Short mmCIF file of C-alpha atoms in Angstrom, two decimals:
data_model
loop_
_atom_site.label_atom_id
_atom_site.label_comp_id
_atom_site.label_asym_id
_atom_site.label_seq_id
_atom_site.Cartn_x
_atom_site.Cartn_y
_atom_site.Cartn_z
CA UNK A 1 85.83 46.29 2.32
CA UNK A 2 82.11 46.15 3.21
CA UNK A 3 79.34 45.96 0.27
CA UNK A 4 75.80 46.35 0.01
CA UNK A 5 74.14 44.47 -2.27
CA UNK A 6 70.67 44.91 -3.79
CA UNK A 7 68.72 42.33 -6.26
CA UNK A 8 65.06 41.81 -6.68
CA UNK A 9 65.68 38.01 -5.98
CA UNK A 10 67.78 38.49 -2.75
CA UNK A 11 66.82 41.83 -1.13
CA UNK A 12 69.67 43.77 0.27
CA UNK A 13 72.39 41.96 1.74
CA UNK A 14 75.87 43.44 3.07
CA UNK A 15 78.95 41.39 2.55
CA UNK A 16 82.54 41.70 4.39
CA UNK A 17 81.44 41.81 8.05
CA UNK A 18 82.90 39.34 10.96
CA UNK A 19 82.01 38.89 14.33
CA UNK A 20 83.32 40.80 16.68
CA UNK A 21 84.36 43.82 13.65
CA UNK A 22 82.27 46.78 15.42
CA UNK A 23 79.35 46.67 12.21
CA UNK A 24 76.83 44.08 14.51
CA UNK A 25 75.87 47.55 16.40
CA UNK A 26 75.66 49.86 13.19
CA UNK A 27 73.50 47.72 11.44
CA UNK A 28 71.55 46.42 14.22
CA UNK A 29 70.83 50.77 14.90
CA UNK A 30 69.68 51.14 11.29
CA UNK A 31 67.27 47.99 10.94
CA UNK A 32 69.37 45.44 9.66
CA UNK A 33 68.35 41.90 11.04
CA UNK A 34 71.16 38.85 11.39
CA UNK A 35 70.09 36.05 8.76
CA UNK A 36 71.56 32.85 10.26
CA UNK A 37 70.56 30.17 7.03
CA UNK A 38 72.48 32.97 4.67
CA UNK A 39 74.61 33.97 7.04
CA UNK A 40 74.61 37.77 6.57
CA UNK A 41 73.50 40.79 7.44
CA UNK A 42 69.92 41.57 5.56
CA UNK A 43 67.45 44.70 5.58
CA UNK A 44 63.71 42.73 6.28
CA UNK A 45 61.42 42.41 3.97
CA UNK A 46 63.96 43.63 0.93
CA UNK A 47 63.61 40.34 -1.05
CA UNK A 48 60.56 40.51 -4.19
CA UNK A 49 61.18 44.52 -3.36
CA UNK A 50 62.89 47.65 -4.86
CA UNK A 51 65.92 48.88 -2.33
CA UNK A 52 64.83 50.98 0.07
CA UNK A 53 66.90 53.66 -0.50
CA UNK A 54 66.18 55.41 2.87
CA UNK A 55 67.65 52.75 5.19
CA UNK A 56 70.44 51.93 2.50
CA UNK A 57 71.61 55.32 2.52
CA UNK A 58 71.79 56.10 5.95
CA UNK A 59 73.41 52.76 6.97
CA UNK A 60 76.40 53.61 4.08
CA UNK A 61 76.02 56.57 5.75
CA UNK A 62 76.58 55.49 9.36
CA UNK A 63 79.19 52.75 8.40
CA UNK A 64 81.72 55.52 6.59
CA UNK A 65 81.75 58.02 9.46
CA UNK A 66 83.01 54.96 11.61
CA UNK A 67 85.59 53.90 9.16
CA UNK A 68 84.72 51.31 7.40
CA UNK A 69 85.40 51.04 3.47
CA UNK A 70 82.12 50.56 2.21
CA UNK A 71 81.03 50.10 -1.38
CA UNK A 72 77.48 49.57 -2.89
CA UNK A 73 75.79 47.03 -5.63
CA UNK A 74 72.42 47.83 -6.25
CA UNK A 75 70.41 46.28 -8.78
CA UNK A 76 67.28 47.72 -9.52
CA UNK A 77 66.14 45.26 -12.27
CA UNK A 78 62.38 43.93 -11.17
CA UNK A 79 61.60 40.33 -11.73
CA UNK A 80 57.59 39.36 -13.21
CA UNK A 81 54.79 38.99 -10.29
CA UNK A 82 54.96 35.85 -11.87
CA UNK A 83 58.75 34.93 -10.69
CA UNK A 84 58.10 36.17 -7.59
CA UNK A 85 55.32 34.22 -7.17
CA UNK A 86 56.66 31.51 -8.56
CA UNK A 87 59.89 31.91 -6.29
CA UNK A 88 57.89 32.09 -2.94
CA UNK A 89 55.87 28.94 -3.29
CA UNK A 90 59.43 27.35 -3.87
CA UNK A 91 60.79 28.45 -1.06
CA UNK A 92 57.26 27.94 1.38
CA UNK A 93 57.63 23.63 -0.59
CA UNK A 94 60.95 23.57 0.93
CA UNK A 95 60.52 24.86 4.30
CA UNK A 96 57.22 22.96 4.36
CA UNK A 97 59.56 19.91 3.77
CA UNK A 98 62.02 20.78 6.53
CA UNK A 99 59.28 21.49 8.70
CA UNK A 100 57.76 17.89 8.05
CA UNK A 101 61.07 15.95 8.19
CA UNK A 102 62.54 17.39 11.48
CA UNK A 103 58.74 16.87 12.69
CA UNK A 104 59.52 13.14 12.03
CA UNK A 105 62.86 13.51 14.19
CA UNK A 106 61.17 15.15 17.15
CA UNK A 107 58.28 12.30 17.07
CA UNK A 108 61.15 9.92 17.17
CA UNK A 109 62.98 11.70 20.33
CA UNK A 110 59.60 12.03 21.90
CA UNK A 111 59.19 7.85 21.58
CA UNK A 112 62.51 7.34 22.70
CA UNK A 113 61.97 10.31 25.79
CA UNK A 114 58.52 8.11 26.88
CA UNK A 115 60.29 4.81 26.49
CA UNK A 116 63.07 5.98 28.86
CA UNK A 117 60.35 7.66 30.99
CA UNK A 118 58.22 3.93 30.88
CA UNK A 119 61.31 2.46 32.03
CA UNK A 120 62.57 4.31 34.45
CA UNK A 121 59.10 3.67 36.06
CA UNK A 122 59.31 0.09 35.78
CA UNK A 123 62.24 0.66 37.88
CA UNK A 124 60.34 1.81 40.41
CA UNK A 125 60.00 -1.03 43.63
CA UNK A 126 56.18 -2.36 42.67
CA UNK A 127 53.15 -1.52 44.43
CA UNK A 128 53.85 2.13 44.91
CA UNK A 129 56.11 0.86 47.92
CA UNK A 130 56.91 3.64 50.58
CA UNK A 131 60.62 4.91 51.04
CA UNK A 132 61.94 3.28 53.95
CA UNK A 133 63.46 5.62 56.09
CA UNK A 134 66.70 4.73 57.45
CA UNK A 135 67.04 1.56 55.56
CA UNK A 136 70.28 0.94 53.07
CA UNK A 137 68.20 1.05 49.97
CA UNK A 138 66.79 4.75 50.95
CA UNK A 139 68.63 6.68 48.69
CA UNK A 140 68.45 4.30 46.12
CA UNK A 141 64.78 4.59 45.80
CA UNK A 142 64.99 8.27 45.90
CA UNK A 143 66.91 8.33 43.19
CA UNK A 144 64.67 5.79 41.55
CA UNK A 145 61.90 8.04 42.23
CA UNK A 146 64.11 11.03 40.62
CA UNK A 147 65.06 10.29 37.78
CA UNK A 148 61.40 8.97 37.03
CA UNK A 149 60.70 12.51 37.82
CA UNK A 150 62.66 13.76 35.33
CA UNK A 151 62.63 11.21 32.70
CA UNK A 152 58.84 11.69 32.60
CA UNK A 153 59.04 15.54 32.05
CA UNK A 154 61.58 15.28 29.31
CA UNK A 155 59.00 13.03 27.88
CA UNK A 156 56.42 15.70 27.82
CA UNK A 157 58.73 18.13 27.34
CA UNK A 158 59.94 16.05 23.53
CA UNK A 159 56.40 15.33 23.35
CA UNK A 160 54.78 18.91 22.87
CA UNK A 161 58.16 19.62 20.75
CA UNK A 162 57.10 17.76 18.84
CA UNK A 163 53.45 18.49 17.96
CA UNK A 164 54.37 22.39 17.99
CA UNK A 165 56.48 21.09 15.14
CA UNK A 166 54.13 19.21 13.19
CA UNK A 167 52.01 22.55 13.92
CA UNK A 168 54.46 24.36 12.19
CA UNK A 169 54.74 21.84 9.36
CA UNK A 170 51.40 22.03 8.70
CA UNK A 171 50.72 25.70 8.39
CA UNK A 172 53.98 25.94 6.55
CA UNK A 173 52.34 23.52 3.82
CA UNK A 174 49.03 25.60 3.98
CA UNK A 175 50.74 29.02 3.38
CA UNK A 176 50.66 29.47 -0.55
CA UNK A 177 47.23 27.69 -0.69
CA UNK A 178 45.97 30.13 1.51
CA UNK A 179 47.50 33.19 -0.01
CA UNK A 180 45.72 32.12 -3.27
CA UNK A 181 42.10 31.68 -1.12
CA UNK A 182 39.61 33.97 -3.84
CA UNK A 183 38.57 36.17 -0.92
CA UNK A 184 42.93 36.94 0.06
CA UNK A 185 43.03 37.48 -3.68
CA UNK A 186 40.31 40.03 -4.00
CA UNK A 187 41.27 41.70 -0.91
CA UNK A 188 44.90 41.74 -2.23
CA UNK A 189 43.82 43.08 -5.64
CA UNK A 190 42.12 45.92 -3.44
CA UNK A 191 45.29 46.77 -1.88
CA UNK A 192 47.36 47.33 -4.99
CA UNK A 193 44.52 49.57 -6.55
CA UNK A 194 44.64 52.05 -3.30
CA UNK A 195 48.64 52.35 -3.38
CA UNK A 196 48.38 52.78 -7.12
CA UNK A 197 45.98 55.58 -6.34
CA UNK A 198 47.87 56.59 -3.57
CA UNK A 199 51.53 56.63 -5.41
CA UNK A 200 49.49 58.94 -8.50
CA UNK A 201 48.06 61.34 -6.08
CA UNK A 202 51.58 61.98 -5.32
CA UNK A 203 52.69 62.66 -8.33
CA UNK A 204 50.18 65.42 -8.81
CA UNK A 205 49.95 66.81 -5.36
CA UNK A 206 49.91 70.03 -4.57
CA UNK A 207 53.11 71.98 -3.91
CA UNK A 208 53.41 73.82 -0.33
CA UNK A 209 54.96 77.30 -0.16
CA UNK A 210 55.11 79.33 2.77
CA UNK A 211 54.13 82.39 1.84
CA UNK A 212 51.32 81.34 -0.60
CA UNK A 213 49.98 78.19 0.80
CA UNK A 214 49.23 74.89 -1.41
CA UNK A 215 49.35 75.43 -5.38
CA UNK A 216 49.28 73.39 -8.29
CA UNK A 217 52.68 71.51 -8.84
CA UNK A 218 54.45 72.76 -11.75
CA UNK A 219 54.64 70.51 -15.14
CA UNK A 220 58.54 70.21 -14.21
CA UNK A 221 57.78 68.68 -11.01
CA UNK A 222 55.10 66.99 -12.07
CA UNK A 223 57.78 64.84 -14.29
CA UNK A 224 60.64 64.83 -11.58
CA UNK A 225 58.46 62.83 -9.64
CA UNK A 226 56.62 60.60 -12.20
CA UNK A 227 60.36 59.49 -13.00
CA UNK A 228 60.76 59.19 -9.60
CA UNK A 229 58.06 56.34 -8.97
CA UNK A 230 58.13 55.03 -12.39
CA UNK A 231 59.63 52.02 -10.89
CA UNK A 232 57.14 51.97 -7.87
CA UNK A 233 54.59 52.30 -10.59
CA UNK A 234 55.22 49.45 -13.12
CA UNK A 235 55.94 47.60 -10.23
CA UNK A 236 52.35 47.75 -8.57
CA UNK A 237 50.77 47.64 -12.22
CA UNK A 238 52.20 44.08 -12.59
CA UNK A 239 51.05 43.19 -9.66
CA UNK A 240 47.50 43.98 -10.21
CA UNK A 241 47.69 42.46 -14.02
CA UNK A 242 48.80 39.10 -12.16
CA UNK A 243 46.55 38.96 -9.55
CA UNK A 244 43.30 40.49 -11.67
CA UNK A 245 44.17 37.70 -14.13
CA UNK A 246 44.13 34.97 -11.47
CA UNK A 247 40.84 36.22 -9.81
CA UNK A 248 39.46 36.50 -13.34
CA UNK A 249 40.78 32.58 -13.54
CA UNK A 250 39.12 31.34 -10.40
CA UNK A 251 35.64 33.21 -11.27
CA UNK A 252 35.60 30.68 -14.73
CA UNK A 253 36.28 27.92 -13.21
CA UNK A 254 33.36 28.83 -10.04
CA UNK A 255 36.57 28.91 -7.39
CA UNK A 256 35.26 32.37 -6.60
CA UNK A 257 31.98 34.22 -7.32
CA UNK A 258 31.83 37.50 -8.91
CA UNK A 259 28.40 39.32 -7.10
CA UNK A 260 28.14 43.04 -7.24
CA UNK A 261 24.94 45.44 -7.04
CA UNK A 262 24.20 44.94 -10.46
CA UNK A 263 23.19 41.56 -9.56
CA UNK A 264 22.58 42.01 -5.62
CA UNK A 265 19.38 43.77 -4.54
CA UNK A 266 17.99 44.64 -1.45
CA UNK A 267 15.36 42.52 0.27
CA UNK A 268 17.79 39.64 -1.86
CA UNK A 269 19.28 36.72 0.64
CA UNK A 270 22.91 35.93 0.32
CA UNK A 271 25.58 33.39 2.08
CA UNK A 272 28.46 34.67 3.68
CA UNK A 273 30.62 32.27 5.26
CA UNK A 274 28.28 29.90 5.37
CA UNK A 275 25.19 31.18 7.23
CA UNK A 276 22.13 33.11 4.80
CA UNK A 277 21.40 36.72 5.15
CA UNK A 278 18.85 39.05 4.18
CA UNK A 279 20.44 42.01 2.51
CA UNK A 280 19.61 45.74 3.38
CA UNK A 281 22.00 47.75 1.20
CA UNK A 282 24.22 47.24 -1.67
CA UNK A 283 26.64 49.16 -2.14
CA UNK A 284 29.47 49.73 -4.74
CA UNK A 285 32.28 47.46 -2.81
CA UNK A 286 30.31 45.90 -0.36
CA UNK A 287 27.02 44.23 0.46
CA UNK A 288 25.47 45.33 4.28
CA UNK A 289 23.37 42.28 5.46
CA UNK A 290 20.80 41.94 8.60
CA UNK A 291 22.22 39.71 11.60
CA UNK A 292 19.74 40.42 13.55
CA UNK A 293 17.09 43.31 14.51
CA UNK A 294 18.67 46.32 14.47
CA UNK A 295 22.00 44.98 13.79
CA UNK A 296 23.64 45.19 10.26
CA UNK A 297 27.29 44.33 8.93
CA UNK A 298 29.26 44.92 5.76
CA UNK A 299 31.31 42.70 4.30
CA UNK A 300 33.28 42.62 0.84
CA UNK A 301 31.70 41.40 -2.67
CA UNK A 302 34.23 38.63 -3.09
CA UNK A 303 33.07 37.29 0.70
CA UNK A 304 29.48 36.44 -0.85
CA UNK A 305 29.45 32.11 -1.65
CA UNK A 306 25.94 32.40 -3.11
CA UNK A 307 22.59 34.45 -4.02
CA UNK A 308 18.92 33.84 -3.82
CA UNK A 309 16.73 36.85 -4.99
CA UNK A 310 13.80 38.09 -2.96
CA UNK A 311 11.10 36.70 -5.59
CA UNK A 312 12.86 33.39 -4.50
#
């Protein structure tokens, strides 16, 4: 018996498959992605998400006209922003932590790799002597000169292991810090206002009909589909509470600025990633600055670090 599972926490999951049982092709066909640390079957980017009913369905779909038993779990219980968020910089400490330890172990294989490599070149007859051709210790010194060869490009080889995973380490540890930089959070707050938007457009769009065109949807369809993305709905809405409240959080304590046209003019000079600008529009999301003659850019509100105003 095969079973697809579906939590908020864990995304979707299917249990009961072995190698070799004839399901690696179905679900591999449908989107499903091998997870080798959970060792399972998962649909990507399910986890923190409602169950995308789409892919769910026509995998169960797929799976019962080959003939396997198949049975579904789906939860549709959503956790707070908050626990997600909460969950994911859990998750990014721990990998960050991997990341840094097995960093350690490949620094330690790279020493070893260059001590091997130092030695094996010690080995080596001194003075950079020439292979004597002919002579009994010939293929000794060839082989000398060999497995220098190689000992020296396992060295390098260990060696830029290792920094790519210190690399890794290092980003891995930057991650949540950076998803929380004021500009990603403004940007991100944008985001969830358009698909709110977007997912309430749909609930009132018009209705297509082929011999009358587009016409008003009807108060009973209207509903059908507000119950529809109710979930969608108070999903995004909690979203935006979280993230509006930690934007709100960062502008008290001067993290991020809070600049707008109310307070922006033109002829006004402000900084943008570090460099002053004279500004020559501003408009309701974003501010359009000079960078040189004839040259203007736009860039977002939450981008501007400071503000000096013309009379200045």
């Amino acid at each position: 018996m095969l079973t697809i599972t579906h939590t908020h926490e864990a995304g979707t999951i299917i249990e009961g498959t072995e190698r070799g049982d004839g399901t690696a092709q179905i679900l591999k066909a449908n989107g499903w992605r091998w997870g080798r640390s959970i060792s399972a079957w998962y649909v990507p980017h399910s986890r923190d998400r409602l169950p995308k009913d789409y892919v769910i369905t026509r995998t169960a779909s797929a799976l019962e006209t080959a003939g396997y038993a198949l049975a579904l779990e789906i939860d549709r219980t959503t956790r707070s922003t908050g626990e997600v968020e909460a969950g994911k910089a859990m998750r990014q400490a721990n990998r960050a932590d991997a990341l840094e330890a097995k960093a350690l172990r490949k620094s330690a294989d790279a020493q070893q790799a260059w001590n091997r490599a130092d030695a094996a070149g010690n080995a080596l007859p001194e003075g950079g002597e020439p292979i004597k051709i002919g002579h009994h210790s010939e293929q000794r010194h060839r082989n000398a000169i060999e497995k220098a060869h190689r000992r020296m490009g396992q060295a390098i080889a260990a060696d830029a292991e290792a920094e790519e995973t210190a690399r890794r380490a290092r980003v891995a540890a930057a991650t949540t810090s950076a998803r929380y930089k004021p500009v990603t959070v403004a940007n991100r707050i944008e985001k969830i206002t358009a698909d709110i938007r977007r997912v309430e457009r749909s609930i009132s769009a018009d209705v297509y009909d082929r011999e009358t065109g587009y016409k008003p949807a009807t108060a009973e369809q209207r509903a059908k589909r507000a119950e529809h993305y109710a979930p969608q709905l108070d999903e995004l809405r909690d979203q935006l509470a979280y993230w509006q409240q930690i934007r709100a959080d960062q502008i008290a304590t001067g993290q991020a600025t809070n600049y707008s046209r109310e307070t922006v003019k033109k002829g006004d000079a402000v900084k943008i990633r570090g460099t002053w600008s004279l500004v020559q529009r501003a408009n309701p999301k974003t501010v359009r600055i000079q960078v040189e003659a004839g040259w203007d850019l736009a860039y977002a509100w939450a981008e501007v670090q400071d503000h000096r105003p013309a009379a200045e």
